[in-house]
Amino acid sequence: MDCSLVRTLVHRYCAGEENWVDSRTIYVGHREPPPGAEAYIPQRYPDNRIVSSKYTFWNFIPKNLFEQFRRVANFYFLIIFLVQLIIDTPTSPVTSGLPLFFVITVTAIKQGYEDWLRHKADNAMNQCPVHFIQHGKLVRKQSRKLRVGDIVMVKEDETFPCDLIFLSSNRGDGTCHVTTASLDGESSHKTHYAVQDTKGFHTEEDIGRLHATIECEQPQPDLYKFVGRINVYSDLNDPVVRPLGSENLLLRGATLKNTEKIFGVAIYTGMETKMALNYQSKSQKRSAVEKSMNAFLIVYLCILISKALINTVLKYVWQSEPFRDEPWYNQKTESERQRNLFLKAFTDFLAFMVLFNYIIPVSMYVTVEMQKFLGSYFITWDEDMFDEETGEGPLVNTSDLNEELGQVEYIFTDKTGTLTENNMEFKECCIEGHVYVPHVICNGQVLPESSGIDMIDSSPSVNGREREELFFRALCLCHTVQVKDDDSVDGPRKSPDGGKSCVYISSSPDEVALVEGVQRLGFTYLRLKDNYMEILNRENHIERFELLEILSFDSVRRRMSVIVKSATGEIYLFCKGADSSIFPRVIEGKVDQIRARVERNAVEGLRTLCVAYKRLIQEEYEGICKLLQAAKVALQDREKKLAEAYEQIEKDLTLLGATAVEDRLQEKAADTIEALQKAGIKVWVLTGDKMETAAATCYACKLFRRNTQLLELTTKRIEEQSLHDVLFELSKTVLRHSGTLTRDNLSGLSADMQDYGLIIDGAALSLIMKPREDGSSGNYRELFLEICRSCSAVLCCRMAPLQKAQIVKLIKFSKEHPITLAIGDGANDVSMILEAHVGIGVIGKEGRQAARNSDYAIPKFKHLKKMLLVHGHFYYIRISELVQYFFYKNVCFIFPQFLYQFFCGFSQQTLYDTAYLTLYNISFTSLPILLYSLMEQHVGIDVLKRDPTLYRDVAKNALLRWRVFIYWTLLGLFDALVFFFGAYFVFENTTVTSNGQIFGNWTFGTLVFTVMVFTVTLKLALDTHYWTWINHFVIWGSLLFYVVFSLLWGGVIWPFLNYQRMYYVFIQMLSSGPAWLAIVLLVTVSLLPDVLKKVLCRQLWPTATERVQSPGYQSTCPSAAWYSSHSQQVTLTAWKEKVSTEPPPTLGGSRHHCSSIPSHSCPRSRVGMLV
């Protein structure tokens, strides 16, 4: 009896969950393993259906209603509606039910339509045909019927139907090319590799005979991580175990390119594929405006409850006298007399709640959502933010945060690809102290035979020549660059003199720049074929190196290595990486000379890499193979074990040299940062680059200025002093001047003020974030934050992705709770983009992970200026007016109803007709404020771009502070008093019309309502600065619609109404001269205080925005002229003096011209800052 099944079951279910739940076993082709190998335990996995929809036909109504009534406002109005149905209330249930029904229906239709589109897309995806192997034959079936373990065939230009382990392809070397544009936006071709022992299976019969099992991790959403191993069984021998990594995994949604067909085995299907797991939405971000709106709603809810309580109490005080409680014309029944007093009071309280509930505006939520959704299109339609070079425009991934763009206080930006172009150009290399520059330019002419020219001294010795060629070979071999395929050419892809150049593809622009640079120095990388790398040397001879191992790059090690074997049998390990990760592992080479050159290049803003090597003997290589194999096949902690193995392998190296690559600043990056700083926004740069390189870039983009005193909080300084001493010393330095000038107001732009810039590295940040050793609850964070607040700019270098998010979180949750914005272009920026209040992705060359995970995406960093200073400013102005106006007009609406109760014996009699109650927020006053909130421009776009300081007028939620909210509320109360008592005094003296009829309560209410509609609409007209024909049409059209509706509503006997109380009321009111006089007079008196307040404030205490709105305004920016007269060459001086006495040329220009023109010699650059 075979006990393997029992043994496996006992092991899985008794050894502890952690031993089995983290992995799964897949039987390739559903073939059982050979007897005695392992137990065959069929496992159930989901089918291959993708379900992105939220609803089904059966659950749409209950589920959608449940989700909508989870919103407090909707639930509140539902309760009010139910109360109106249950008890005898003064208003019809229609008055609450109809607006609620309208809101719920519109939202449900919108969500239902969106879900129907998702259903349609899901069906198209689930029903597409797929080819798979069954009993050695090709069978076709629908994608949704695929199961884990099926062997699938995919042809060129088809997308992979599920996550597959790559078994074989039609290529002899077992590779295939894929694009993952639909997953991460990267359009470049990526190379994937088949399992070594299955890549020779090219036919359906061969692949059908494959006997193998796969052990891998359970599904998880990381697109770039996969851990597994495959056991390939032969007839006689033990199974061959091979590691599986992300290079063997083909993801659902990716597309096969430049490969005729591939075979793969399904390991994750349906909702377990990595693509489906990435469907999960990001955590919901809420704007400051939304939080203010909720706070205001709570205040108004308290006001509502107070009104209802006051009226309930006063009603029973009024009715304490018998003749008032039970007048002769309204005798009570016996059951009414015997009702419980508490129950009667509670019923009356609910009735008053219903009567006054319109103070809570249900339509405000719909209007705000429509404003955000429609307003977001103004960003996508902005032609100024469209990049012609890339053909990309801005993207809005969420419209919930539009107004937050106008509230940003801190910007955290990546450097490479965000501030810089991420378009690398090879500038030079230093080999054993000798500098080599391709295509040296002198007096505007390229020197002939310039490849390999030594710029420092005589040519190297014979030994040096050998090292030189070894260095060039290292650059040709130590990379992951792919050569663009051309199947019609078999052999060398480039003739050195023929002018036909290779096209290199890589996920890293640095690698392409290095390979292209060394090509200009005489060594050309040709291709990788059958695991052999081919290069063309200076003598036009092809050299072949067998690629034995690749030690991949990662952000922690900051280096990569390859192990290759030459044609003569020599085995080399070539390693390249950051100087901080290479120098400690070097035991030989001219370290001092190369280090000096690296530091000089870093100061000039060039990206530097060091190259080292070591020769391996066969025994060493075999030991390395065993070490790597053990780490690669591990299912638990594979990454940790690989890191430990790499650490052992990459040591005792010989330093060969270093490279320098230039990454130019993006267009107008410096102007953008300068404008943002003038707007009162603090800009922090978070980068993984070394300190000198990052600091030079910060000088070039004007983050640091000529008078900026740099403060260093780095590992080197902490080694010399304790962290405690360094922090307190920096604190004393920056806080000495904090009492004299307010840095927040000047934002580091005054030439007379001592300006501080802080530089911190990742290791120092780790120490700051770690709690103190004495176990005290306090730590150094607060002190660090205090130093940062006093600095105009902060540079964080050598940052890991997680540390970037930690920095953002630290500022985000500091005591001021500032609004933060993070911007980046790479996958390493995603964590900080998700952490910040607003995340912006740059659609760059490092893929689209950042753009996909962001709230907004822009083509270039320069577009951030308009996005914040113009769009953000407008969004905030518009929505803050919308929120305040809604509360104002509802106070105007309901406070006369409250006052009316004092004149009707607290009988809960309504002042307005049911139609007016229902349509006030839905029809009469809704469109003007919606159009205002979409189109208002209180100042011109050019003015906002020209004068960034206007951004400060709306900073820190200035227009939704309690002071402003109270003003709007008091204005609403004043207007309500004018409406009510003005109409009351008019009616007191003219109660009889010319034909002898008496004005009744409905005429009185209609007069109050008419004055109110005209007042709140004209109030909005007075606030409007930007008039278009649409504004005129909507504002005057709304007033006309009210008049026409009232004439029709009161001029026709409607058969569907059981009452005709409004018949002829409106016409009768307009036939009275005093009513016309009252309307004009009361509207004027209501608007007068607000007009006077605006005139006085503009004359006595004008804001910067109000000064700009005045006709004689001329923009003046005194600081801009001062800064524009100082070139980048001057601003770099302070930093360069620390490292090198030789002043290098300006960052971004050619470093090898014999003569250069200073940037400040062009008069146009002086005025460029003012534009």
mmCIF file of C-alpha atoms in Angstrom, residues 205 224 595 662 755 796 847 942 960 994 1003 1049 1138:
data_model
loop_
_atom_site.group_PDB
_atom_site.id
_atom_site.type_symbol
_atom_site.label_atom_id
_atom_site.label_comp_id
_atom_site.label_asym_id
_atom_site.label_seq_id
_atom_site.Cartn_x
_atom_site.Cartn_y
_atom_site.Cartn_z
ATOM 1 C CA GLU A 205 3.015 15.796 -29.183
ATOM 2 C CA TYR A 224 7.290 41.864 -10.732
ATOM 3 C CA ARG A 595 36.928 58.138 -6.437
ATOM 4 C CA GLU A 662 24.243 62.964 -18.092
ATOM 5 C CA ASP A 755 18.112 80.671 3.525
ATOM 6 C CA CYS A 796 16.559 63.419 0.692
ATOM 7 C CA GLY A 847 6.862 52.642 -17.492
ATOM 8 C CA ASP A 942 -2.452 84.522 -17.399
ATOM 9 C CA LEU A 960 -14.059 77.286 4.147
ATOM 10 C CA SER A 994 -58.171 96.750 -5.549
ATOM 11 C CA THR A 1003 -50.026 84.780 -1.166
ATOM 12 C CA TRP A 1049 -48.944 76.233 -11.520
ATOM 13 C CA LYS A 1138 33.467 71.847 -1.057
#
